[in-house]
Coordinates of C-alpha atoms and ligand atoms in Angstrom, one line a residue:
M28 CA 0.0 0.0 0.0
Q29 CA 1.5 3.3 -1.1
E30 CA 0.8 5.9 1.6
Q31 CA 1.4 9.6 1.6
K32 CA 4.7 10.3 3.3
R33 CA 4.0 11.6 6.8
A34 CA 6.0 13.9 9.0
I35 CA 6.4 12.6 12.5
I36 CA 8.2 14.3 15.4
H37 CA 9.1 12.5 18.6
I38 CA 10.0 14.7 21.6
D39 CA 11.5 13.5 24.8
L40 CA 12.8 15.7 27.7
D41 CA 16.4 15.2 28.8
A42 CA 16.9 13.5 32.2
F43 CA 13.4 14.6 33.0
Y44 CA 13.0 14.3 36.8
A45 CA 16.7 15.2 37.4
S46 CA 16.5 18.3 35.2
V47 CA 13.4 19.5 37.0
E48 CA 15.3 19.2 40.3
Q49 CA 18.3 21.0 38.9
R50 CA 16.0 23.7 37.6
D51 CA 14.4 24.2 41.0
H52 CA 17.6 23.9 43.0
P53 CA 20.3 25.9 41.1
E54 CA 22.9 24.6 43.6
Y55 CA 22.6 21.1 42.0
R56 CA 23.2 22.3 38.5
G57 CA 26.3 20.8 36.9
K58 CA 26.4 18.1 39.6
P59 CA 25.5 14.5 39.6
V60 CA 21.8 14.2 40.7
I61 CA 20.0 11.0 41.2
V62 CA 16.2 10.9 41.6
G63 CA 14.5 7.9 43.1
G64 CA 14.4 5.6 46.1
S65 CA 16.8 6.1 48.9
P66 CA 20.1 4.1 48.8
D67 CA 19.7 3.0 52.4
R68 CA 16.3 1.5 51.8
R69 CA 15.9 -0.8 48.9
G70 CA 15.0 1.9 46.3
V71 CA 15.7 2.1 42.6
V72 CA 16.9 5.0 40.5
A73 CA 14.1 6.7 38.6
T74 CA 16.6 8.8 36.6
A75 CA 20.0 10.4 36.9
S76 CA 21.3 13.7 35.6
Y77 CA 23.8 13.5 32.7
E78 CA 26.6 14.3 35.2
A79 CA 25.7 11.2 37.2
R80 CA 25.3 9.0 34.0
Q81 CA 29.1 9.5 33.4
F82 CA 29.6 7.3 36.5
G83 CA 27.5 4.6 34.9
V84 CA 24.3 5.4 36.9
H85 CA 21.0 4.8 35.0
S86 CA 17.3 4.3 35.5
A87 CA 16.0 1.2 37.2
M88 CA 19.4 0.5 38.9
P89 CA 19.3 -0.2 42.6
S90 CA 20.0 3.1 44.4
R91 CA 22.5 1.3 46.5
T92 CA 24.5 0.5 43.4
A93 CA 24.2 4.0 42.2
F94 CA 25.6 5.2 45.5
R95 CA 28.6 2.9 45.2
L96 CA 29.3 4.2 41.6
C97 CA 28.8 7.8 42.5
P98 CA 28.9 8.5 46.3
S99 CA 29.2 12.3 45.7
A100 CA 25.8 12.4 44.0
V101 CA 22.8 14.3 45.4
F102 CA 20.0 11.8 46.0
L103 CA 16.5 13.2 45.9
P104 CA 13.0 11.7 46.2
V105 CA 10.6 11.9 43.3
R106 CA 8.1 14.8 43.2
F107 CA 5.4 13.5 40.9
E108 CA 3.1 16.5 41.2
V109 CA 5.8 18.9 40.0
Y110 CA 6.7 16.6 37.0
R111 CA 3.0 16.1 36.2
A112 CA 2.5 19.9 36.0
V113 CA 5.5 20.2 33.7
S114 CA 4.1 17.4 31.6
Q115 CA 0.8 19.4 31.2
Q116 CA 2.8 22.4 30.1
I117 CA 4.7 20.6 27.3
M118 CA 1.6 18.7 26.1
A119 CA -0.1 22.1 25.8
I120 CA 2.8 23.3 23.6
F121 CA 2.5 20.2 21.4
H122 CA -1.3 20.7 21.0
Q123 CA -0.6 24.2 19.6
H124 CA 0.9 22.6 16.6
T125 CA -1.3 19.6 15.9
V126 CA -4.2 17.7 17.4
L127 CA -2.4 14.5 16.6
V128 CA -0.4 14.2 19.8
E129 CA 0.2 10.8 21.4
P130 CA 1.8 11.0 24.8
L131 CA 4.0 8.0 25.7
S132 CA 4.8 9.1 29.2
L133 CA 5.0 12.3 31.2
D134 CA 8.0 13.6 29.2
E135 CA 7.5 12.1 25.8
A136 CA 5.1 12.2 22.9
F137 CA 4.7 11.6 19.2
L138 CA 3.3 14.4 17.0
D139 CA 2.0 13.9 13.5
V140 CA 2.6 17.2 11.8
T141 CA 2.0 16.1 8.2
E142 CA -0.8 18.7 7.8
S143 CA 1.2 21.6 9.2
V144 CA 4.4 21.3 7.1
H145 CA 5.6 20.6 3.6
G146 CA 8.2 17.9 3.9
L147 CA 10.6 16.9 6.6
D148 CA 12.8 20.1 6.3
E149 CA 9.9 22.1 7.5
A150 CA 9.2 19.5 10.2
V151 CA 12.7 20.0 11.4
Q152 CA 12.1 23.8 11.7
L153 CA 8.9 23.1 13.6
A154 CA 10.7 20.7 16.0
R155 CA 13.3 23.4 16.6
E156 CA 10.5 25.9 17.4
I157 CA 8.9 23.4 19.8
K158 CA 12.2 22.9 21.6
R159 CA 12.5 26.6 21.9
Q160 CA 9.0 26.9 23.4
I161 CA 9.7 24.2 25.9
R162 CA 12.9 25.9 27.0
E163 CA 11.2 29.3 27.3
Q164 CA 8.2 28.1 29.2
T165 CA 9.7 25.4 31.4
E166 CA 13.5 26.1 31.4
L167 CA 14.1 22.5 30.4
T168 CA 15.7 21.0 27.3
A169 CA 14.2 18.3 25.1
S170 CA 15.5 16.2 22.3
A171 CA 13.6 15.8 19.1
G172 CA 13.6 13.2 16.3
V173 CA 12.0 13.8 12.9
S174 CA 11.2 11.2 10.4
Y175 CA 8.4 9.7 8.2
C176 CA 7.3 7.1 10.8
K177 CA 7.1 6.6 14.5
F178 CA 9.8 4.1 14.9
L179 CA 12.5 6.2 13.2
A180 CA 11.4 9.4 14.8
K181 CA 11.8 7.9 18.2
I182 CA 15.2 6.5 17.5
A183 CA 16.2 9.8 16.0
S184 CA 15.3 11.7 19.2
D185 CA 17.6 9.4 21.1
R186 CA 20.6 10.0 18.8
N187 CA 21.9 13.3 20.1
K188 CA 20.7 13.6 23.7
P189 CA 20.7 16.0 25.5
D190 CA 19.2 18.9 23.6
G191 CA 19.5 17.1 20.3
L192 CA 17.6 17.5 17.0
T193 CA 18.0 14.7 14.5
V194 CA 16.3 13.9 11.2
I195 CA 16.2 10.6 9.4
T196 CA 15.0 11.1 5.8
T197 CA 13.5 8.5 3.6
Q198 CA 16.8 8.4 1.7
E199 CA 18.9 7.9 4.8
A200 CA 16.6 5.3 6.5
S201 CA 17.8 2.2 4.7
A202 CA 21.6 2.7 5.5
F203 CA 20.7 3.9 9.0
L204 CA 18.6 0.8 9.8
E205 CA 21.1 -1.6 8.3
A206 CA 23.8 -0.4 10.7
L207 CA 21.4 -0.3 13.7
P208 CA 22.1 -2.8 16.5
I209 CA 19.1 -5.1 17.2
E210 CA 18.6 -3.8 20.7
K211 CA 17.6 -0.5 19.3
F212 CA 14.7 -1.9 17.4
F213 CA 11.3 -1.3 18.9
G214 CA 10.2 -4.2 21.1
V215 CA 13.5 -5.9 21.3
G216 CA 14.5 -6.4 24.9
K217 CA 17.3 -8.4 26.4
V218 CA 15.7 -11.8 26.0
T219 CA 14.8 -11.3 22.3
A220 CA 18.2 -9.8 21.6
A221 CA 19.9 -12.8 23.2
R222 CA 17.8 -15.1 21.1
L223 CA 18.6 -13.3 17.9
R224 CA 22.3 -13.2 18.7
T225 CA 22.4 -17.0 18.9
L226 CA 21.2 -17.0 15.3
G227 CA 24.1 -14.6 14.5
I228 CA 21.8 -11.6 14.1
Q229 CA 23.4 -8.4 15.3
T230 CA 22.0 -5.5 13.1
G231 CA 19.1 -4.4 10.9
A232 CA 21.0 -5.7 7.9
D233 CA 21.0 -9.2 9.5
L234 CA 17.3 -9.0 10.2
K235 CA 16.6 -8.1 6.6
R236 CA 18.8 -10.9 5.4
L237 CA 17.1 -13.5 7.6
G238 CA 13.8 -12.6 6.0
E239 CA 10.2 -12.2 7.1
L240 CA 9.3 -15.9 7.1
R241 CA 12.2 -17.1 9.2
L242 CA 11.8 -14.2 11.7
R243 CA 8.1 -15.1 12.0
E244 CA 9.2 -18.7 12.7
V245 CA 11.5 -17.6 15.5
L246 CA 9.6 -14.7 17.1
G247 CA 6.0 -15.1 15.8
K248 CA 4.0 -12.0 14.8
H249 CA 6.6 -9.8 16.4
G250 CA 9.2 -11.2 14.2
A251 CA 7.3 -10.2 11.1
Q252 CA 6.8 -6.7 12.5
L253 CA 10.5 -6.5 13.2
Y254 CA 11.3 -7.4 9.6
H255 CA 9.1 -4.5 8.4
Y256 CA 10.8 -2.1 10.8
A257 CA 14.2 -3.3 9.4
C258 CA 12.9 -2.4 5.9
G259 CA 11.9 1.0 7.2
E260 CA 8.2 0.3 7.0
D261 CA 6.1 1.4 10.0
N262 CA 2.5 2.5 9.2
R263 CA 1.4 2.8 12.8
P264 CA -0.6 6.0 13.2
V265 CA -0.1 8.6 15.8
E266 CA -3.0 7.9 18.1
P267 CA -4.1 11.0 20.1
V268 CA -6.2 9.5 22.8
R269 CA -5.2 6.2 24.1
V270 CA -7.6 4.9 26.5
R271 CA -5.4 3.0 28.9
K272 CA -7.0 -0.2 30.2
S273 CA -4.3 -1.4 32.5
V274 CA -0.8 -0.7 33.9
G275 CA 1.4 -3.7 34.1
K276 CA 5.0 -4.9 34.2
E277 CA 6.4 -8.3 33.6
V278 CA 9.8 -9.9 33.3
T279 CA 11.0 -13.0 31.5
L280 CA 13.7 -14.4 33.7
E281 CA 17.2 -15.1 32.4
H282 CA 17.1 -18.5 34.2
D283 CA 13.9 -20.3 35.3
I284 CA 13.6 -20.2 39.1
R285 CA 12.0 -22.4 41.8
D286 CA 12.8 -20.4 44.9
Q287 CA 9.7 -18.7 46.3
E288 CA 11.7 -16.0 48.1
Q289 CA 13.4 -15.1 44.9
M290 CA 10.0 -14.9 43.1
E291 CA 8.8 -12.6 45.9
R292 CA 11.7 -10.3 45.5
I293 CA 10.9 -10.0 41.7
L294 CA 7.2 -9.4 42.5
E295 CA 8.3 -6.6 44.8
K296 CA 10.3 -4.9 42.1
L297 CA 7.5 -5.3 39.6
A298 CA 4.8 -4.0 42.0
T299 CA 7.0 -1.0 42.8
Q300 CA 7.3 -0.2 39.1
V301 CA 3.6 -0.5 38.6
E302 CA 3.0 1.7 41.6
H303 CA 5.3 4.4 40.1
R304 CA 3.5 4.3 36.8
L305 CA 0.1 4.5 38.5
I306 CA 1.2 7.5 40.5
E307 CA 2.7 9.1 37.4
L308 CA -0.6 8.7 35.6
G309 CA -2.7 9.7 38.6
L310 CA -4.5 6.4 38.6
A311 CA -5.4 3.4 40.7
G312 CA -7.2 0.2 39.6
K313 CA -9.8 -2.2 41.0
T314 CA -8.2 -5.4 39.9
L315 CA -4.7 -6.8 40.6
T316 CA -3.5 -9.6 38.4
L317 CA -0.6 -12.0 39.0
K318 CA 0.8 -13.6 35.9
V319 CA 3.0 -16.7 35.9
R320 CA 4.5 -18.5 33.0
W321 CA 5.9 -21.9 33.8
S322 CA 9.1 -23.3 32.3
N323 CA 6.9 -25.4 30.0
F324 CA 5.3 -22.1 28.7
D325 CA 1.9 -22.7 30.3
L326 CA 0.4 -19.4 31.4
L327 CA -1.6 -18.8 34.5
T328 CA -3.2 -15.6 35.8
R329 CA -4.9 -14.9 39.1
A330 CA -7.0 -11.8 39.5
I331 CA -8.3 -10.2 42.7
S332 CA -10.6 -7.2 42.8
R333 CA -11.4 -4.9 45.7
P334 CA -13.6 -1.9 45.8
Q335 CA -11.0 0.6 47.0
G336 CA -8.6 -0.6 44.4
F337 CA -4.8 -0.8 44.3
Q338 CA -2.1 1.8 43.8
Q339 CA 0.7 1.1 46.3
A340 CA 3.1 -1.8 46.1
G341 CA 2.7 -2.3 49.8
E342 CA -0.9 -3.1 49.3
M343 CA -0.4 -5.3 46.3
L344 CA 2.3 -7.5 47.8
P345 CA 0.4 -9.5 50.5
V346 CA -2.1 -10.4 47.8
L347 CA 0.5 -11.3 45.2
Y348 CA 2.4 -13.4 47.8
S349 CA -0.6 -15.3 48.9
Q350 CA -1.7 -16.0 45.3
L351 CA 1.9 -17.1 44.5
S352 CA 2.2 -19.5 47.3
R353 CA -1.1 -21.1 46.2
L354 CA 0.2 -21.6 42.7
I355 CA 3.7 -22.9 43.1
D356 CA 4.1 -26.5 44.1
G357 CA 7.9 -26.8 44.0
K358 CA 7.8 -29.0 41.0
Q359 CA 7.5 -26.5 38.2
A360 CA 10.0 -23.7 37.6
V361 CA 8.9 -20.2 36.7
R362 CA 9.9 -18.5 33.5
L363 CA 8.0 -15.2 33.6
L364 CA 6.3 -13.1 36.3
G365 CA 4.0 -10.2 35.8
V366 CA 1.9 -7.8 37.8
T367 CA -1.0 -5.8 36.3
V368 CA -3.5 -3.4 37.7
S369 CA -6.6 -2.9 35.6
G370 CA -10.1 -1.4 36.0
L371 CA -8.4 2.0 36.2
F372 CA -9.9 5.0 37.9
S373 CA -8.6 8.4 38.9
Q374 CA -6.5 8.9 42.0
E375 CA -8.9 11.4 43.5
A376 CA -11.6 8.8 43.4
W377 CA -9.1 6.4 44.9
L378 CA -8.3 8.7 47.8
R379 CA -12.0 9.2 48.5
E380 CA -12.6 5.5 48.4
R381 CA -9.8 4.8 50.9
Q382 CA -11.3 7.1 53.5
V383 CA -14.6 5.1 53.6
S384 CA -13.8 1.5 53.0
T385 CA -11.9 -1.1 55.0
P386 CA -9.1 -3.0 53.2
S387 CA -10.4 -6.4 54.5
L388 CA -13.3 -6.4 52.1
W389 CA -12.1 -8.5 49.3
S390 CA -14.2 -9.5 46.4
K391 CA -12.7 -12.3 44.6
E392 CA -12.5 -13.1 41.0
L393 CA -10.4 -15.9 39.6
S394 CA -9.4 -16.4 36.1
Q395 CA -7.2 -18.9 34.3
E396 CA -5.8 -18.8 30.8
Ligands
DCP410 N1 11.5 6.8 34.8 C1 11.3 6.0 36.0 N2 11.8 4.7 35.9 C2 12.4 4.2 34.8 C3 12.5 5.0 33.6 C4 12.0 6.4 33.7 O1 10.8 6.4 37.0 N3 12.8 3.0 34.8 C5 11.0 8.2 34.9 C6 12.1 9.1 35.3 C7 12.5 9.8 34.0 C8 11.2 9.9 33.3 O2 10.5 8.7 33.7 O3 13.0 11.1 34.2 C9 11.4 9.9 31.8 O4 12.0 8.7 31.3 P1 13.0 8.7 30.1 O5 13.2 7.3 29.7 O6 12.6 9.7 29.1 O7 14.4 9.2 30.8 P2 14.9 10.6 31.1 O8 14.0 11.7 30.6 O9 15.2 10.7 32.6 O10 16.3 10.7 30.4 P3 16.6 10.8 28.8 O11 17.4 12.1 28.7 O12 17.4 9.6 28.5 O13 15.3 10.8 28.1
MG411 MG1 13.3 11.6 28.7

């Protein structure tokens, strides 16, 4: 299908939480700043300023490790309300230029500006203007990527961080994708990358060479999609309103595990990530689902609902642990664990609900796949 060439901009703020902290505390500017959980409890890093990244500190790393790598860093707790207000400011800027804005997180969005520009050159000028507006109104820097599809626009914005502006034209796409390492392809995590590497696949050129059929054999539907990305084909539209149905995190383990305590530690991490995302989005959810995939690939889910909902990891964990201990029998090893909160509603409603209901009122709902 021959489609009209689009102009897509992807914008992503630089070291978002840390930059906001440096903006609001001038004494931290130019210094390593780490925002997230405290290193003396078992917190994780939400993000690190570029100064701290030079020490090897990055998002999702245990704060204790970050402290070891960079003891001189300033450690700060997250201030979601402030970040959410900044997010609203930048989203308002985006909406001045197109209605087709698809937010991916607080600091990141796709814009389809096809109707506002003639060609990618003008889209680059527009991206520059948007960066300028962001700096003027928020005192923060953003990086922008411009291309004819979402996948390439997103990769482009990551090319010259911080404060970058990168365009990948139709003509440049093919050479660019051929040289691109597989980890950079959309949807390729550690596990998929390791799998592809065993087949000798390192780059986009290798993906193309392997071919669509073979990739489909190895990775299913996702393999076919990956092949098309490697060929520079990505027709996914920019979708302005995404009605989010759930917030979930899951992990495929490097090695299957049998030890219940180890599983509980993983669930704790996942629940904490889900909590952070829910707080970021200002949401809570009625139903909590535990997902377990056994080493033989059988999948099992257990869902529990309660009227006052779930938002904090501390409230999810007792439920997850008790579901887990009912499921595991010591015979089967576990390959994947996941935690999802669905049936979402706004945080304000959640806070109201918590003031009136008692947490012991569980309504139970079990499902099995
Ligand atoms: N975040 C988080 N936990 C993660 C990843 C991110 O809490 N594992 C939060 C903190 C980040 C914000 O989301 O500031 C935006 O995420 P990005 O991936 O865009 O990272 P940054 O904006 O911090 O840095 P970059 O300059 O690489 O975009
Ligand atoms: Mg960012």
